[in-house]
Structure formats: C-alpha cells, structure tokens
Coordinates of C-alpha atoms in Angstrom, one line a residue:
M25 CA 89.0 140.5 86.3
A26 CA 92.5 139.5 86.4
T27 CA 91.9 137.5 89.7
L28 CA 89.0 136.1 88.5
D29 CA 90.3 134.8 85.3
L30 CA 93.4 133.8 87.2
A31 CA 90.8 131.5 90.1
L32 CA 88.9 129.8 87.2
A33 CA 92.2 129.5 85.7
G34 CA 93.2 127.5 88.9
L35 CA 89.9 125.3 89.0
A36 CA 91.3 123.1 86.3
V37 CA 94.5 122.2 87.9
G38 CA 92.1 121.8 91.7
A39 CA 90.1 119.8 89.7
I40 CA 92.8 117.5 88.5
A41 CA 94.6 117.4 91.8
A42 CA 90.8 116.0 93.1
L43 CA 90.1 113.7 90.9
A44 CA 93.5 112.3 91.7
A45 CA 92.7 112.8 95.4
V46 CA 89.1 111.9 94.9
G47 CA 90.9 108.2 93.3
L48 CA 93.3 108.1 96.0
I49 CA 90.9 108.2 99.5
T50 CA 87.8 105.8 97.4
S51 CA 91.1 103.2 96.9
Y52 CA 92.1 103.2 100.0
R53 CA 88.4 102.9 101.2
A54 CA 87.1 99.9 99.3
T55 CA 90.5 98.4 99.5
G56 CA 92.2 99.2 102.9
V57 CA 95.5 99.5 101.6
F58 CA 97.0 102.6 101.0
N59 CA 97.9 102.5 97.8
L60 CA 101.0 103.9 96.0
G61 CA 100.8 101.8 93.1
F62 CA 98.1 104.2 91.8
G63 CA 100.7 106.7 90.8
G64 CA 102.0 103.8 88.5
L65 CA 98.7 102.7 87.0
A66 CA 97.3 106.3 86.3
M67 CA 101.2 106.9 84.5
V68 CA 100.6 103.3 82.3
T69 CA 96.9 103.8 81.7
A70 CA 97.5 107.0 80.5
Y71 CA 100.8 105.9 78.7
L72 CA 98.6 103.0 76.8
L73 CA 95.7 105.4 75.3
W74 CA 98.8 107.1 73.8
Q75 CA 100.0 103.8 72.2
Q76 CA 96.1 103.3 70.9
V77 CA 95.8 106.8 69.7
H78 CA 98.9 107.7 68.1
V79 CA 100.9 103.7 67.3
W80 CA 97.8 102.0 66.8
G81 CA 95.3 104.2 65.0
W82 CA 93.0 103.3 67.5
P83 CA 89.6 106.4 68.1
V84 CA 90.0 108.1 71.7
V85 CA 86.9 107.8 73.0
P86 CA 86.6 103.5 72.7
S87 CA 90.3 103.4 73.2
A88 CA 89.8 105.2 76.8
L89 CA 86.4 103.3 77.9
L90 CA 88.6 100.2 76.3
D91 CA 91.0 100.8 79.4
V92 CA 88.8 102.4 81.8
L93 CA 86.1 100.1 81.9
V94 CA 88.8 96.5 81.3
V95 CA 92.3 97.3 81.4
A96 CA 92.3 98.9 84.3
P97 CA 90.3 96.9 86.1
A98 CA 91.4 93.5 85.0
F99 CA 94.8 94.8 86.8
G100 CA 93.2 95.0 89.8
L101 CA 92.3 92.1 89.9
L102 CA 95.4 90.5 89.7
L103 CA 97.2 92.7 92.1
E104 CA 93.9 91.5 94.8
R105 CA 94.4 87.8 93.6
F106 CA 98.2 87.2 93.0
V107 CA 99.9 89.8 95.3
F108 CA 97.0 91.7 98.7
R109 CA 95.1 88.4 98.7
G110 CA 96.9 86.3 100.8
L111 CA 98.2 89.5 102.7
G112 CA 94.9 90.3 103.7
R113 CA 93.7 87.2 104.6
R114 CA 96.7 86.8 107.5
G115 CA 96.0 89.8 108.6
A116 CA 99.3 91.4 107.9
G117 CA 100.5 94.4 109.0
P118 CA 101.6 97.8 107.1
A119 CA 104.5 97.4 106.7
E120 CA 103.7 94.3 104.6
T121 CA 101.6 96.0 102.5
L122 CA 103.5 99.5 102.3
A123 CA 106.4 97.0 100.7
A124 CA 103.8 95.4 98.4
S125 CA 102.3 98.3 96.9
L126 CA 105.6 100.0 95.8
G127 CA 107.0 96.8 94.4
V128 CA 104.2 97.6 92.4
L129 CA 104.5 100.8 91.4
V130 CA 108.8 100.0 91.0
L131 CA 107.2 97.2 89.3
L132 CA 105.2 99.6 86.4
L133 CA 107.6 102.1 86.4
G134 CA 109.9 99.7 85.1
I135 CA 107.5 98.2 82.6
A136 CA 107.1 101.5 81.1
I137 CA 110.2 103.0 80.7
L138 CA 111.3 100.0 78.9
V139 CA 108.4 100.2 76.5
W140 CA 108.8 103.9 76.3
G141 CA 111.2 104.8 77.5
T142 CA 112.1 108.1 79.5
A143 CA 112.0 110.6 76.9
S144 CA 109.0 112.8 77.4
R145 CA 105.9 113.3 75.2
L146 CA 103.9 116.4 74.3
D147 CA 100.9 114.8 72.9
P148 CA 99.2 112.9 74.9
P149 CA 95.5 112.6 73.5
A150 CA 92.2 114.2 75.1
L151 CA 89.4 112.5 75.2
F152 CA 87.5 115.7 74.2
D153 CA 87.9 118.9 71.8
T154 CA 87.0 121.2 74.4
G155 CA 87.2 125.3 74.1
T156 CA 86.1 127.8 76.4
I157 CA 83.3 128.9 77.8
E158 CA 82.5 133.1 78.9
L159 CA 80.9 133.6 82.0
W160 CA 79.5 136.3 83.9
G161 CA 81.8 139.8 83.6
G162 CA 83.7 138.3 80.8
A163 CA 85.8 135.6 82.4
R164 CA 86.4 132.4 80.7
V165 CA 87.2 129.3 82.1
S166 CA 87.8 125.9 80.6
E167 CA 85.3 123.2 79.3
S168 CA 87.0 120.8 80.5
A169 CA 88.2 122.2 83.6
L170 CA 83.8 121.5 84.3
I171 CA 84.1 119.0 82.8
D172 CA 86.9 116.9 85.2
L173 CA 85.1 118.8 88.4
G174 CA 81.7 117.1 87.2
V175 CA 84.3 114.0 87.2
V176 CA 85.1 114.2 91.1
V177 CA 81.5 115.2 91.7
G178 CA 80.2 112.4 89.9
I179 CA 82.3 109.9 91.9
A180 CA 82.6 111.3 95.1
L181 CA 78.6 111.4 94.9
I182 CA 78.7 107.3 93.5
V183 CA 80.4 106.2 96.5
A184 CA 79.3 108.1 99.0
A185 CA 75.7 106.6 98.1
V186 CA 77.0 102.8 97.2
T187 CA 79.0 103.3 101.0
R188 CA 76.5 103.9 102.7
F189 CA 73.3 103.3 101.3
T190 CA 73.6 99.8 100.2
R191 CA 74.8 95.6 101.1
F192 CA 77.2 95.9 99.5
G193 CA 79.0 98.9 100.9
T194 CA 78.6 97.4 104.6
Q195 CA 80.0 94.2 103.6
L196 CA 82.9 96.5 102.1
R197 CA 83.4 98.4 104.9
A198 CA 83.3 95.0 106.8
V199 CA 85.9 93.7 105.4
V200 CA 88.4 96.7 105.1
D201 CA 87.4 97.0 109.1
R202 CA 88.1 93.7 110.6
R203 CA 88.1 90.5 107.5
E204 CA 87.5 87.6 109.7
L205 CA 84.6 88.6 111.4
A206 CA 83.3 89.8 107.7
E207 CA 84.3 85.9 106.7
L208 CA 82.0 85.0 110.0
S209 CA 79.3 86.2 109.1
G210 CA 79.0 84.9 106.3
V211 CA 80.3 88.4 103.8
A212 CA 82.4 86.7 100.4
A213 CA 85.2 89.0 101.2
D214 CA 87.9 87.5 98.6
R215 CA 85.1 88.9 96.2
V216 CA 83.9 92.0 97.6
S217 CA 87.9 92.7 98.4
A218 CA 87.9 92.0 94.4
V219 CA 85.2 94.2 93.0
G220 CA 87.0 97.2 95.8
W221 CA 90.2 97.2 94.0
A222 CA 88.7 96.4 90.5
F223 CA 87.2 100.1 91.2
G224 CA 89.7 101.4 92.5
S225 CA 92.0 100.2 89.8
M226 CA 89.2 102.5 87.8
L227 CA 89.6 105.2 89.7
A228 CA 92.8 105.1 88.4
G229 CA 93.5 104.5 84.8
L230 CA 90.8 107.7 84.8
T231 CA 93.3 110.0 87.1
G232 CA 95.8 109.0 84.6
I233 CA 93.8 109.6 80.8
L234 CA 92.2 112.8 82.2
L235 CA 95.1 114.1 83.7
A236 CA 97.8 113.4 80.9
P237 CA 97.0 115.9 78.4
H238 CA 97.5 118.8 81.0
L239 CA 101.1 118.0 81.0
R240 CA 104.1 116.2 79.4
L241 CA 103.6 112.6 79.6
D242 CA 106.5 110.5 81.5
P243 CA 107.1 107.6 83.9
F244 CA 108.6 109.6 86.9
G245 CA 106.8 113.4 86.4
L246 CA 103.2 112.2 85.5
T247 CA 103.9 109.2 88.8
L248 CA 104.9 111.2 91.1
L249 CA 102.2 114.5 90.7
V250 CA 100.2 111.7 91.1
L251 CA 101.2 110.8 94.0
E252 CA 101.5 114.4 95.3
T253 CA 98.6 115.0 95.6
I254 CA 98.5 112.6 99.0
G255 CA 98.6 115.4 100.7
V256 CA 95.4 117.1 99.8
A257 CA 93.9 113.2 100.8
V258 CA 95.9 113.5 104.1
A259 CA 94.0 116.8 104.9
A260 CA 91.2 115.2 104.3
R261 CA 91.9 112.3 106.8
M262 CA 91.7 109.5 104.1
A263 CA 87.9 109.9 104.5
S264 CA 86.4 112.6 103.3
L265 CA 85.4 113.5 100.0
P266 CA 83.8 116.3 100.3
V267 CA 87.0 117.9 102.0
A268 CA 89.6 116.9 99.3
I269 CA 87.5 118.6 97.0
L270 CA 87.6 122.2 98.2
V271 CA 91.2 121.9 99.3
A272 CA 92.2 120.4 95.9
L273 CA 90.6 123.6 94.7
A274 CA 91.9 126.1 97.1
I275 CA 95.3 125.1 96.8
G276 CA 94.7 125.4 92.6
V277 CA 93.0 128.8 93.0
G278 CA 95.8 129.9 95.5
Q279 CA 98.8 128.6 93.4
S280 CA 97.6 130.5 90.1
E281 CA 97.0 133.6 92.1
L282 CA 100.1 133.4 93.1
T283 CA 100.9 134.7 90.0
R284 CA 99.7 137.7 90.2
V285 CA 102.5 138.7 93.2
Q286 CA 105.8 140.0 91.4
V287 CA 108.6 140.9 93.4
E288 CA 112.8 141.5 93.3
G289 CA 115.9 139.8 92.9
R290 CA 116.0 136.1 94.4
A291 CA 112.5 136.1 95.9
Q292 CA 110.8 136.0 93.0
D293 CA 112.3 132.9 92.1
V294 CA 111.8 131.6 95.2
L295 CA 107.9 132.4 94.3
Q296 CA 107.7 131.0 91.4
A297 CA 109.0 127.3 92.6
L298 CA 106.7 127.9 96.0
Q299 CA 104.3 128.5 93.1
S300 CA 104.5 125.7 90.8
N301 CA 105.4 123.2 94.1
M302 CA 102.5 124.2 95.8
F303 CA 100.5 120.8 96.4
V304 CA 104.2 120.0 97.1
V305 CA 104.6 122.3 99.9
V306 CA 100.6 121.2 101.1
L307 CA 101.9 117.4 100.9
L308 CA 105.0 118.3 104.1
L309 CA 103.2 120.8 106.2
A310 CA 100.0 118.0 106.1
L311 CA 101.7 115.6 107.4
L312 CA 104.2 117.4 109.6
L313 CA 101.4 119.5 110.9
L314 CA 98.2 117.2 111.2
P315 CA 100.2 113.5 111.9
R316 CA 97.5 111.9 113.2
M317 CA 95.2 112.5 110.0
V318 CA 98.2 109.4 108.3
E319 CA 97.8 107.5 111.3
V320 CA 94.2 107.1 112.3
G321 CA 94.4 106.1 108.1
A322 CA 96.6 103.9 108.3
R323 CA 95.2 100.6 110.1
G324 CA 98.3 100.6 112.0
S325 CA 101.0 103.1 112.8
H326 CA 103.9 100.3 113.3
T327 CA 105.3 100.3 109.9
R328 CA 108.6 97.4 110.5
I329 CA 110.1 95.8 108.1
E330 CA 110.2 91.9 108.2
A331 CA 114.0 90.7 108.1
G332 CA 113.0 87.4 108.8
P333 CA 115.9 84.9 110.8
A334 CA 118.7 83.9 108.9
P335 CA 120.9 80.5 110.4
R336 CA 124.7 81.2 111.4
L337 CA 127.6 81.7 108.3
P338 CA 130.1 79.7 107.8
V339 CA 132.9 82.5 109.3
L340 CA 134.6 83.2 106.0
W341 CA 130.7 83.9 104.5
W342 CA 132.6 87.4 103.5
V343 CA 135.6 86.7 101.5
P344 CA 134.1 86.4 98.1
Y345 CA 132.5 90.0 98.0
P346 CA 135.8 91.7 98.2
I347 CA 137.2 89.2 95.2
V348 CA 134.0 90.2 93.3
L349 CA 134.9 94.0 94.3
A350 CA 138.6 93.9 93.3
A351 CA 137.4 92.4 89.6
P352 CA 136.4 95.5 87.6
L353 CA 140.1 96.9 88.5
A354 CA 141.4 94.5 85.9
L355 CA 138.4 95.9 82.3
D356 CA 139.1 98.6 80.5
T357 CA 137.8 101.7 81.4
D358 CA 134.3 101.7 79.5
H359 CA 133.1 98.9 81.7
L360 CA 135.1 100.6 84.7
R361 CA 133.5 103.9 84.6
S362 CA 131.1 101.4 84.6
A363 CA 131.7 99.4 88.1
Q364 CA 132.4 102.6 89.3
Q365 CA 128.4 103.4 90.6
V366 CA 128.7 100.1 92.4
P367 CA 130.4 101.1 95.7
A368 CA 129.0 104.2 95.4
L369 CA 125.3 103.3 94.8
A370 CA 126.1 100.3 97.9
I371 CA 126.9 103.2 100.4
V372 CA 123.7 104.9 99.6
F373 CA 122.0 101.7 100.1
V374 CA 124.1 100.7 103.6
S375 CA 122.1 103.7 104.8
L376 CA 119.0 102.3 104.4
V377 CA 120.0 99.5 106.2
I378 CA 121.5 101.6 109.2
V379 CA 117.8 102.9 109.3
T380 CA 115.6 101.3 108.3
G381 CA 117.3 98.0 109.0
Y382 CA 118.8 98.1 112.1
A383 CA 115.8 101.0 114.0
G384 CA 113.0 100.2 112.2
Q385 CA 112.1 102.9 110.8
V386 CA 111.3 103.6 107.2
S387 CA 112.9 106.4 105.3
L388 CA 111.9 106.6 101.4
G389 CA 113.9 109.9 101.5
Q390 CA 117.4 108.7 100.6
A391 CA 117.6 110.4 97.7
G392 CA 117.3 113.7 98.4
Y393 CA 120.4 112.9 101.5
A394 CA 122.3 111.6 98.2
G395 CA 121.8 114.2 96.0
L396 CA 122.4 116.8 98.6
G397 CA 126.0 115.2 99.2
A398 CA 126.6 115.5 95.9
L399 CA 125.4 119.6 95.4
I400 CA 127.4 120.1 98.6
A401 CA 130.5 118.2 96.8
A402 CA 130.0 120.5 93.7
S403 CA 129.5 123.8 95.2
L404 CA 132.7 123.2 97.2
M405 CA 135.1 121.9 94.4
S406 CA 133.4 124.9 92.2
G407 CA 134.1 127.8 94.4
K408 CA 130.1 128.3 95.2
F409 CA 129.3 127.3 98.3
F410 CA 127.9 130.5 100.1
G411 CA 131.7 132.5 98.8
L412 CA 134.3 130.0 100.2
P413 CA 137.2 129.2 97.4
E414 CA 137.5 126.6 95.6
V415 CA 138.6 123.4 97.7
P416 CA 140.6 120.2 96.8
G417 CA 138.6 117.4 96.0
L418 CA 139.3 114.9 98.8
V419 CA 137.9 117.9 101.6
A420 CA 135.3 118.7 99.4
L421 CA 133.7 114.8 99.2
L422 CA 134.5 115.2 103.6
L423 CA 133.0 118.3 103.8
G424 CA 129.7 116.9 101.8
T425 CA 129.2 114.3 103.8
L426 CA 129.6 116.6 106.9
L427 CA 127.2 118.8 106.4
V428 CA 124.3 116.3 105.6
V429 CA 124.3 115.0 108.7
P430 CA 122.8 118.6 110.6
I431 CA 120.2 118.8 107.2
G432 CA 119.3 114.8 108.5
L433 CA 119.2 115.9 112.1
L434 CA 117.2 118.4 111.4
T435 CA 114.3 116.1 109.2
G436 CA 115.0 113.5 112.1
W437 CA 112.8 115.3 113.9
P438 CA 109.8 114.9 112.4
A439 CA 110.1 110.9 113.4
I440 CA 110.4 111.6 117.0
R441 CA 106.9 111.2 117.1
R442 CA 106.0 109.9 113.6
R443 CA 105.3 106.0 113.2
G444 CA 104.5 104.3 110.5
L445 CA 103.0 105.3 107.1
A446 CA 103.5 109.0 108.8
L447 CA 107.2 108.5 109.2
A448 CA 107.5 106.9 105.8
L449 CA 105.4 109.3 103.9
T450 CA 107.1 112.5 105.4
T451 CA 110.5 111.7 104.4
F452 CA 109.4 111.3 100.9
A453 CA 107.6 114.5 101.4
V454 CA 111.1 116.0 102.9
A455 CA 113.4 114.3 99.4
V456 CA 110.2 115.9 97.4
V457 CA 110.7 119.1 98.6
V458 CA 114.3 119.1 98.1
S459 CA 114.1 117.6 94.6
R460 CA 111.7 120.6 93.4
F461 CA 113.3 123.6 96.2
V462 CA 117.1 122.7 96.0
F463 CA 118.0 120.5 92.5
A464 CA 115.5 121.9 90.2
Q465 CA 116.7 125.2 90.6
P466 CA 119.4 127.1 88.6
V467 CA 120.8 129.4 91.6
F468 CA 121.8 126.3 92.8
T469 CA 123.1 123.6 90.1
S470 CA 124.5 126.1 87.6
G471 CA 128.0 126.5 86.5
L472 CA 128.7 123.8 89.2
R473 CA 132.5 121.3 88.1
L474 CA 132.9 117.6 89.7
D475 CA 135.4 115.4 88.7
H476 CA 137.7 112.7 90.3
P477 CA 139.5 113.7 93.7
W478 CA 143.1 114.7 93.1
P479 CA 145.2 112.8 93.6
F480 CA 142.5 109.8 92.8
T481 CA 142.2 111.4 89.0
G482 CA 142.1 108.2 87.3
E483 CA 139.5 105.4 86.5
R484 CA 141.0 102.7 89.0
S485 CA 142.0 104.9 91.3
F486 CA 139.0 106.6 92.2
Y487 CA 138.0 103.1 92.0
I488 CA 140.3 102.1 94.4
L489 CA 139.4 105.7 96.5
E490 CA 135.7 103.9 96.1
L491 CA 135.7 100.3 97.3
V492 CA 138.1 101.8 100.4
C493 CA 135.3 104.6 101.3
L494 CA 132.5 101.3 101.4
G495 CA 135.3 99.2 103.7
G496 CA 134.9 101.7 105.8
T497 CA 131.6 102.3 106.3
L498 CA 130.9 98.5 106.2
L499 CA 133.2 98.3 109.3
V500 CA 131.1 101.0 110.6
V501 CA 127.6 99.5 110.2
R502 CA 129.6 96.4 111.5
R503 CA 130.7 98.6 114.6
L504 CA 127.2 99.8 114.7
R505 CA 125.4 96.0 114.9
T506 CA 127.4 94.5 117.6
G507 CA 127.9 97.0 120.0
R508 CA 125.8 98.3 122.9
L509 CA 124.1 100.8 120.6
G510 CA 122.8 98.0 118.4
R511 CA 121.2 96.3 120.9
M512 CA 119.9 99.3 121.3
L513 CA 118.2 100.0 117.9
V514 CA 116.8 96.9 117.7
A515 CA 115.4 96.3 120.6
T516 CA 113.6 99.8 119.3
R517 CA 113.2 97.9 116.1
D518 CA 111.4 95.5 117.8
S519 CA 109.2 97.3 120.8
E520 CA 110.2 101.0 121.0
G521 CA 107.7 100.9 124.7
G522 CA 109.5 98.4 125.8
A523 CA 113.0 100.1 124.9
A524 CA 111.7 103.6 126.3
A525 CA 110.5 101.3 129.6
S526 CA 114.0 100.0 129.4
G527 CA 115.4 103.5 130.4
I528 CA 116.7 103.6 126.0
D529 CA 116.2 107.7 125.1
V530 CA 114.3 106.2 122.0
P531 CA 113.8 109.6 120.7
G532 CA 117.5 110.6 120.7
L533 CA 118.2 107.4 119.1
K534 CA 116.0 108.0 116.3
V535 CA 117.5 111.8 115.5
F536 CA 120.9 109.6 115.6
V537 CA 120.3 107.3 113.4
F538 CA 118.9 109.9 111.3
A539 CA 121.8 112.3 110.8
V540 CA 124.4 109.0 110.5
S541 CA 121.8 107.1 108.0
A542 CA 122.2 110.7 105.2
G543 CA 125.8 111.3 106.3
V544 CA 125.9 108.3 104.6
A545 CA 123.7 108.7 102.2
A546 CA 125.9 111.9 101.1
L547 CA 129.3 110.0 100.9
G548 CA 127.6 107.6 98.8
G549 CA 126.2 111.0 96.4
A550 CA 128.7 112.3 96.8
L551 CA 130.9 109.8 95.0
L552 CA 128.5 108.8 92.4
G553 CA 128.6 112.5 91.8
M554 CA 132.2 112.3 91.7
G555 CA 131.9 109.5 88.9
G556 CA 130.2 110.7 87.0
R557 CA 132.5 113.8 86.3
A558 CA 129.0 117.0 87.1
F559 CA 126.0 117.2 88.9
D560 CA 123.0 115.3 87.6
A561 CA 119.6 116.1 89.2
Q562 CA 117.5 113.5 87.8
S563 CA 120.0 110.7 89.0
F564 CA 118.5 111.9 92.5
D565 CA 114.8 111.6 91.4
P566 CA 112.8 111.6 94.6
L567 CA 111.1 108.4 92.7
M568 CA 114.6 106.5 92.3
G569 CA 115.1 107.2 96.0
L570 CA 111.5 104.9 96.9
I571 CA 113.2 102.2 94.0
W572 CA 116.6 102.4 95.7
F573 CA 114.3 101.5 99.6
A574 CA 113.0 98.1 97.0
A575 CA 115.7 97.2 96.2
V576 CA 117.2 96.7 99.4
V577 CA 114.7 95.9 101.1
V578 CA 114.1 92.5 98.5
F579 CA 117.8 91.4 99.8
G580 CA 117.4 92.3 103.0
V581 CA 116.7 95.3 104.2
D582 CA 119.1 94.3 107.5
S583 CA 122.0 93.1 105.5
A584 CA 124.1 95.5 104.2
A585 CA 125.9 92.2 102.7
G586 CA 122.4 92.3 100.7
A587 CA 122.9 96.3 100.2
V588 CA 126.1 95.9 98.3
L589 CA 124.2 93.1 96.1
A590 CA 121.3 94.5 95.0
A591 CA 123.6 97.8 94.1
A592 CA 125.6 95.3 91.8
L593 CA 122.3 94.4 90.3
I594 CA 121.3 97.0 89.5
V595 CA 124.3 98.8 88.2
G596 CA 125.0 94.9 86.1
L597 CA 121.6 95.2 84.8
D598 CA 121.6 99.0 83.6
S599 CA 124.8 98.9 82.1
S600 CA 123.8 95.0 80.0
T601 CA 120.4 95.3 78.7
R602 CA 117.8 96.9 78.0
A603 CA 116.7 100.6 80.4
G604 CA 113.8 100.0 82.8
V605 CA 114.9 96.2 83.4
S606 CA 116.9 95.6 86.8
T607 CA 113.6 98.0 87.8
I608 CA 111.2 95.4 86.9
V609 CA 113.3 92.7 88.6
I610 CA 113.3 95.0 91.5
G611 CA 109.8 95.4 91.4
A612 CA 108.7 92.1 90.8
G613 CA 111.2 91.2 94.0
A614 CA 109.1 94.0 96.3
V615 CA 105.6 92.4 94.3
L616 CA 106.9 88.4 95.9
L617 CA 108.8 89.7 99.4
S618 CA 105.5 87.9 101.2
R619 CA 106.7 85.1 100.1
M620 CA 110.5 85.2 100.9
P621 CA 110.7 86.4 104.3
G622 CA 113.8 88.3 105.0
G623 CA 114.9 89.1 101.4
V624 CA 116.0 86.8 98.6
L625 CA 119.0 87.3 100.9
A626 CA 117.7 85.4 103.8
T627 CA 116.1 82.6 101.8
A628 CA 119.3 81.4 100.4
R629 CA 120.8 81.7 103.4
R630 CA 117.8 79.4 104.7
A631 CA 117.5 77.3 101.8
L632 CA 121.1 76.2 101.9
A633 CA 121.5 75.8 105.1
P634 CA 121.9 72.5 106.7
V635 CA 119.4 71.0 108.9
P636 CA 120.9 69.9 112.3
A637 CA 120.2 65.8 112.7
G638 CA 118.1 66.5 116.4
D639 CA 115.9 68.6 113.6
S640 CA 115.4 65.6 111.1
A641 CA 113.0 63.6 113.3
P642 CA 109.3 65.0 113.4
A643 CA 108.4 66.6 117.3
R644 CA 106.0 65.3 119.6
P645 CA 102.8 65.9 119.8
V646 CA 102.3 67.7 122.8
R647 CA 99.1 67.1 124.9
P648 CA 96.9 69.7 126.0
T649 CA 96.5 70.4 129.4
A650 CA 93.4 71.9 131.2
T651 CA 94.2 75.5 131.4
G652 CA 95.5 75.5 127.6
R653 CA 91.8 73.9 126.5
A654 CA 89.7 75.9 128.9
L655 CA 92.1 79.4 127.1
R656 CA 91.0 77.9 124.1
R657 CA 87.5 77.8 124.5
S658 CA 87.3 81.2 125.6
V659 CA 88.9 82.5 122.9
R660 CA 86.1 80.6 120.5
A661 CA 83.4 81.9 122.6
R662 CA 85.0 85.6 122.4
T663 CA 85.3 84.8 118.3
A664 CA 81.6 84.1 118.7
A665 CA 80.7 86.5 120.3
D666 CA 81.7 89.0 118.0
A667 CA 80.9 87.3 115.1
R668 CA 77.2 87.5 116.7
T669 CA 78.2 91.9 117.2
G670 CA 79.5 92.2 113.6
A671 CA 76.2 90.7 112.2
G672 CA 73.5 92.6 114.0
S673 CA 76.3 95.7 113.2

C-alpha cells in the first residue's frame, strides 16, 4: 500500500513536469525556436496572478483566465513582432535565436526581481480548492494531480489534432521548416508565426500558474525548475508529446519511490540529493547519452555568436582602462568593497571570451566553475579539503584555480562531439548539477572560512591584488589571441571541418580551451568569495551564469575589454540602483542584439571610426557577365521548382 501511495504521489510531480515539457515542445514546434524564455514567462505569469489575487484582491479564476488567454499571448505577439520576426525573415541561425531567447529570459528575470524582489513567497494562489480521492484498496491521490494530468493530456490531444489534421497545422509546419518556401507558396508566414508564438506563450503562462502552488514562488527557483524539464523534452526528441508525458510521469514516480530507500552515513545525504533532483540528473544524462536528440531538434548544429567586424583601434586605446580601474583606490572603504567585485567578475567574464568568443564553444556553465573555485579556496583555508591542514590564502587561491582545471577537462570532454544547442544545454546542465549536488549540500559548505589572503588583508591591498590578477589574465588572453594557438582557435570557431582538414587537432583543442576557461573562471570566483569574506552559493546560481553569458555577448563576446565593461556595468548598477535593474539592462541588450552585430562595443567602434576618403564615393555598378546571368536564371528556376514541390506536398 505504501508503494502505491508513493507512486500516486509521484504522479502529481510527474504531471507538473509533463505540463512544462509539453509546453516547451509545443512552443518549439509552433515557433521553430528553442525558447529559453519559456521558463521566465511562466515565472512572471505566476507572479502576476499572485499580485492580482493577494495585492489587488481580484478573484482567482477570472485573473488566471485573463493572464493565460490575454496577457501571456499578447507578450508572445510582442516577442514575435519585435524580436523574432526579423530573425526568421533573414533565416538567422540557432546562434542568434539562442541569444535572443536568452535575452528574453534575462529580461523577465530582471523585471520580476525589480517588481517583486527575490524573497520567496509561500502563498501562490491555486486555481482549485482540491482534496484527495480514495481509490481501490484505500490508496489516495490528489485531485490537483489528476487535474494537471488531464490538462496535459488535453493539450497534447489538441496540439496533435491541429498540427496533423488542419490546414493551419500544415502551414505552421511549413513556416517553421522553410519559411521562404512557405511564403512563395502563398502562406502568410508572419500571421502563422504570430499565432504560434501566442499559443506557445499561453502554454508558458498556464505552466507557471499550475506549477506555482506546488512550490515556493521566487524568481530563480521557479524559472530553473521549468528549465530542468528540458531533459524530459530532450528524451522525447523535442517532438513526441506522448513520450514526454510518459517520461515525466516515470521520473515523478521514481523520485517518489526513492523515499522508501534508507541507507546509513553520507550515502543517505547523496540519496536524498538524488531524490530531490531527479529531473536535473535526467537532464544531464539525456544530453550526454542522447546528443543526437538535441541536434535533431535544434534545426542546425553550429551555434556561433557573431563577433562582427571591428575597425582598427588607436594604438593607445587601452590607456583609460587601468586609470578607471584604479580610481576606486581613492574611494572610502564602503564604496571600495563594492568596487572589489568588478575585477573578480571581469575575470569570470574573460573566461567566457576565451571559450565562446575565441573558440566558438557556447558555455552556459561558467558559474559552476567560478563557484567551485570559491568553494575549494574556502575549504583549503578552513582545513576541510580532504583532510589537508589549513593553508595560507594565496596558496588557497592558487590551488583553487589549478584544481578546477581538471574538472574543466572532465566536463569539456562532452564538447568533442557536441555543437550548437546540445553543447550549450550540456554546459548548463553541468552547472545545475554542481549547484544542486555540491553547493546545496551542507557537508561541503558548512563551517567554511574565506577571507582576504595575507598579506593583502586590507581593503585597498586586496583590490590591488585583484587588479594584478586581472592584468595577468588579460595579458595571457592577449597572448592566446595573437599567437599560433589563437589562430587555431579562430579557425576552429569558423569551421571545425576546415580546421581538421588543415591538420588541427580539433577535439584536443576544444578540451584544452574548456580547461583553461574553467581555471580562469575559478580564479575569478575565488576572488569574488574572498572579497565577500564568505562562500555564498546564491552568487553562483546557474541562472546567474545565464545572466553573465548574456552580459558578455551584449558587450562583445570576443572582446576582453567588453568583458571588463560588462562587469563594471553590472556591479555599478547593482550598487547604485534597485536590484534587478542591471538584469533588465542586460536582457534588453541581448534582445536587441540582432540590431547590434558584434555587441555594444563593436557597434560603438564602427560608429566612431572615421570613414576612409576612398570609401565616400559610390561604388561603380558591376555589369553582370553571361555566366552571372546564367547562374541567376538557374537559381530562380530551382527556387520555383522547390516552391511547386512544397505547394504540392
């Protein structure tokens, strides 16, 4: 009987996860974009319902209907019109759509933090006052679980019916697969895409409203929980709704049944962590064992964030940077403590420049490496690192950096056979696993001491140490960029096949760059912890890693100077304005990235660069040759044939 009760209790968890996974898959099938902003929209909708019910006094059901049927779809229409329509028209690859959807997520996180704060709310409104139903043999099941499961199955049936048996479903598949051919066939692609975005956003809002009553309502927790169900969607090949439902229910039941297993010692802590984070484990295993699942659903495997051409800079363009970075030394102690975050965070951001800007490998897990650097340094200083005695702060800083390098090697190994969305999600999954199984476990984090290292115990002397570490990191990065290794990295970023054909060991180079970037991120994370004089797991939350990645992309993913400016902007806004403002600014910049090729810094350089005198005259038109005319006729004929084929199918 206990086993049956646990299985039925697991159905409630599985039904919620199935709803989120079905929403992700349906949103992807309706828009052709793997929308990381899905979790953010679910979170904001849940917060909006809380505001309407508990603050404004509105009734629950009408408020929920308004949010799901009007507010969420309207937001989806805005996204389609002002963010993704231009990307779809010019056939943007997964790189730009990934950056744009990440910008939407970061923007929504910032709005939620600014409006509602980061404190958890334990009273999210529920749509129905439900109890339990007694089944055969005395087993009981929650009515809310059955309602959630019914909603999931109903949505799956509606989506299947619309996409398979209606003319609109055919048009929707055509627009998602080949937009240009669909338009040639007479399909109103903009209108069809707008309906798809509205429907996908409606499902995100419904997911947030139904999910919130089962857990605490906070910006990071709810958003991350929705993103963890990506593993269920991956296992379903981003296509099969029945498989997604079955996988989610199986995980929910398995997670519930694990509570019956009892072991002794630290193994019980590990078992409890596994039981609480089954969806995280499934996410990582699905990405590691089923890489082709994501590649099939990604509509393109090469995810390169465009750097954009940058004009030649003046010889002494770097002079203002050290002057500005040294300026906080003249501030009082309180302001200097805030400024100490800038060099440390800039080092973490430079690690993203190395792995993504130079090597073209999208890494969303740098927060995990940074947190490990801080945790290992704290453990070494506290004498709790595998029985070693206490070590001086500088030695702990060095060892914390070096010991994360092998972890970067280990986690970078999956990058050998993964590209694009699969690689991005794998690195994010690694960060989530590290956060849940290491940072959230008291056995690793309790009783730690972290402080300024001797002899840099003063605030100003520690800031000087940070500047020295940042300067050394920038010199190493510059050497890496301008040397032979840098040319190999750029060749690999531009074309892995071409780099391999020229004799470059692409797999070894990818693993090497992941290891180096992990060590650099660990150095920055250790300095962040020492500056705060404590290890704070919240500072290295996986969603913070997404915000950091978006910040670096906005300022120029291949620019070390842009990384420093991004760190200064975030710290400056966080210390001088309300919480959430910096996140909103970064999210808005990422959303508008398609209008700023290469990021803010590259755009500013192009705007300020003088136009050569020879470029002011209009170019003479080139008379088409016979070969060119024949080639264009061939292309037009092929396009017309493809259009007829698409119309016929």
